[in-house]
Structure formats: structure tokens, C-alpha cells
CSV table of C-alpha atoms in Angstrom, one decimal:
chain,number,residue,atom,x,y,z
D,803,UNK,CA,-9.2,45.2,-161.4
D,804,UNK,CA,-12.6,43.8,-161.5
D,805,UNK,CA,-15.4,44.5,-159.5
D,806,UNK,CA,-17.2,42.2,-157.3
D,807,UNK,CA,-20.7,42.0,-156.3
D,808,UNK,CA,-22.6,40.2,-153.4
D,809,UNK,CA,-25.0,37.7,-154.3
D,810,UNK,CA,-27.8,39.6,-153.5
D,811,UNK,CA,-27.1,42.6,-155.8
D,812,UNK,CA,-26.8,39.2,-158.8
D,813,UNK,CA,-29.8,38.0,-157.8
D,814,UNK,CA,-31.5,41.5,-158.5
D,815,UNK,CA,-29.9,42.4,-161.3
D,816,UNK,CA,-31.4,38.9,-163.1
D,817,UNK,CA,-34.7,39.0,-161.5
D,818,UNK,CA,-34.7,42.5,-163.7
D,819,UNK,CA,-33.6,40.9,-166.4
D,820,UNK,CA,-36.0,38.0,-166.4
D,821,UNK,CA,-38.8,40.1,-165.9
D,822,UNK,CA,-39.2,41.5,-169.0
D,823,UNK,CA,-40.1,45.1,-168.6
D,824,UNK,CA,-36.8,46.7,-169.5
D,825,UNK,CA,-33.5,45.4,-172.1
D,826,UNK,CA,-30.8,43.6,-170.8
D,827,UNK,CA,-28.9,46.6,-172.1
D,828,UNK,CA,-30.8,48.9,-170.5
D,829,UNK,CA,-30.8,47.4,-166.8
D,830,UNK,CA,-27.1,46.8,-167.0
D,831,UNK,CA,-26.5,50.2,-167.7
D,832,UNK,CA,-28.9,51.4,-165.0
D,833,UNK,CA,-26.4,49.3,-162.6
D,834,UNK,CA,-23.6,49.7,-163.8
D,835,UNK,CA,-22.5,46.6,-165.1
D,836,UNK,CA,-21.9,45.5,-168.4
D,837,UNK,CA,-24.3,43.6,-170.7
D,838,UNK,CA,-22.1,40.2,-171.1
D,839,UNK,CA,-21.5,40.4,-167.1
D,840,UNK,CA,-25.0,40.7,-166.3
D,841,UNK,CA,-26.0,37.7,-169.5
D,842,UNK,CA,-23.5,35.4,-167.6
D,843,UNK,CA,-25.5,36.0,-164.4
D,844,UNK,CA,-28.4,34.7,-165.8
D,845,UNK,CA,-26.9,31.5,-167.5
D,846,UNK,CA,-26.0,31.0,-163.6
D,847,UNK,CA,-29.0,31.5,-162.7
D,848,UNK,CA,-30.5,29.2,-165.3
D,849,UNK,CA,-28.1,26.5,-164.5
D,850,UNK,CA,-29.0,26.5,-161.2
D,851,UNK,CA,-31.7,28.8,-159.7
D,852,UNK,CA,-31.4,27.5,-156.3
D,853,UNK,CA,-27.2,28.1,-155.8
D,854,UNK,CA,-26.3,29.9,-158.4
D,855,UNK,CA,-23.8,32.4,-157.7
D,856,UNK,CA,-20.9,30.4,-155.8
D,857,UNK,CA,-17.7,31.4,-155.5
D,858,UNK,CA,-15.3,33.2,-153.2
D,859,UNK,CA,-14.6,30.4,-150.7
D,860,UNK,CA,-18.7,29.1,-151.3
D,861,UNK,CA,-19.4,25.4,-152.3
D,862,UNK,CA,-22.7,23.8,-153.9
D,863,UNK,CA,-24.3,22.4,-150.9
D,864,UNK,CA,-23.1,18.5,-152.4
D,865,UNK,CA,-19.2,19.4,-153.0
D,866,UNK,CA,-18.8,20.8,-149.3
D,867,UNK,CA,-20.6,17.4,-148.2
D,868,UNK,CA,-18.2,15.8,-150.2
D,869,UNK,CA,-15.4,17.7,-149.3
D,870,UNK,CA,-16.1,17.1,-145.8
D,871,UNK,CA,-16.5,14.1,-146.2
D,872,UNK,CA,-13.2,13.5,-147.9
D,873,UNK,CA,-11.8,15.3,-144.6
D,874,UNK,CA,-13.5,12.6,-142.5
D,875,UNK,CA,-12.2,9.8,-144.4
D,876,UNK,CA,-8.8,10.9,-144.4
D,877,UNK,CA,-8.8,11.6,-140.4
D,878,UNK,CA,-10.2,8.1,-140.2
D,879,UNK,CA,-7.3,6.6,-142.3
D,880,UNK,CA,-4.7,8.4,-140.1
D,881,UNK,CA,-6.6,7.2,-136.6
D,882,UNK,CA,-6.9,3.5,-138.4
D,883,UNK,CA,-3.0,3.8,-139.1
D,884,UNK,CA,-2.4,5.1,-135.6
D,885,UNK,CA,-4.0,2.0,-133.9
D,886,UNK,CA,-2.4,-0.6,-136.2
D,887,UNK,CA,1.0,1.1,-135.3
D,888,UNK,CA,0.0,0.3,-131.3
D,889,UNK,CA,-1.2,-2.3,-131.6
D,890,UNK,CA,2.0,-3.7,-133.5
D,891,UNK,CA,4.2,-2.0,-130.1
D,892,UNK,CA,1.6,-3.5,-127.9
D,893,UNK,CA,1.8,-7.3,-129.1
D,894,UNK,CA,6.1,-7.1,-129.9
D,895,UNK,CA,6.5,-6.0,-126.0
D,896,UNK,CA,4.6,-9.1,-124.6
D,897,UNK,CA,6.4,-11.6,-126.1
């Protein structure tokens, strides 16, 4: 089963890292992680420094905006399809 860690306790861990003063090795150790978990923080982290531990139900900030915006769209489509329908009723029972 695999452990999981909060984005702060990331952040930490390759703010050690990236400081200098101690191994990779040696700060992974010290919390208990291994090396290639803590390397493949920081590749997150270099990817993108602002977001860069998503996951667990968390979007980039631009794939919720789309994804709500997908959701929008679609809700519009069914309300469009909704009124074409009455409108078809509306017109059939005046004639």
C-alpha cells in the first residue's frame, strides 16, 4: 500500500532538496521516503513550480476551467434542445 503525502510535506521535502546543503539520499532518508520518490517530486516541481503536486481529485487551475466549461456547454446544449422541443409543441397546437 503506498503512502501518501500532503502537498505541503512535497513541497518541503524538495525545497531541501533544492537547497543544496544535504544529498538527496540523505534528506529522503531523514523523512522517510525513498530517493526515486522524493527525485520525482522535484521533476514536478521543475515542470511546474507553481501547481506542481496535483492529484487526488485536484486540477491545474486551466483543466478545471475547462472542465467547467465543458459542463456549461453541455447544460446549454440540453436547455437549447429543451426550447427547440417547445417551441415545436407550441407552434403544432396553434395551427
Amino acid at each position: 500500500m503506498t503512502q501518501k503525502y500532503d502537498n505541503d510535506f512535497k513541497l518541503h521535502a524538495v525545497q531541501l532538496a533544492l537547497e543544496g546543503h544535504k544529498p538527496a539520499s540523505e534528506i529522503a532518508r531523514d523523512l522517510g521516503i525513498s530517493v526515486k520518490t522524493l527525485y520525482g517530486w522535484m521533476a514536478k516541481y521543475r515542470e511546474d513550480p507553481e501547481t506542481p503536486f496535483v492529484g487526488s481529485g485536484n486540477l491545474r487551475p486551466e483543466a478545471k476551467a475547462m472542465r467547467d466549461l465543458e459542463r456549461e456547454n453541455r447544460q446549454l446544449r440540453e436547455e437549447n434542445e429543451i426550447l427547440k422541443k417547445a417551441i415545436r409543441i407550441f407552434t403544432n397546437e396553434r395551427k
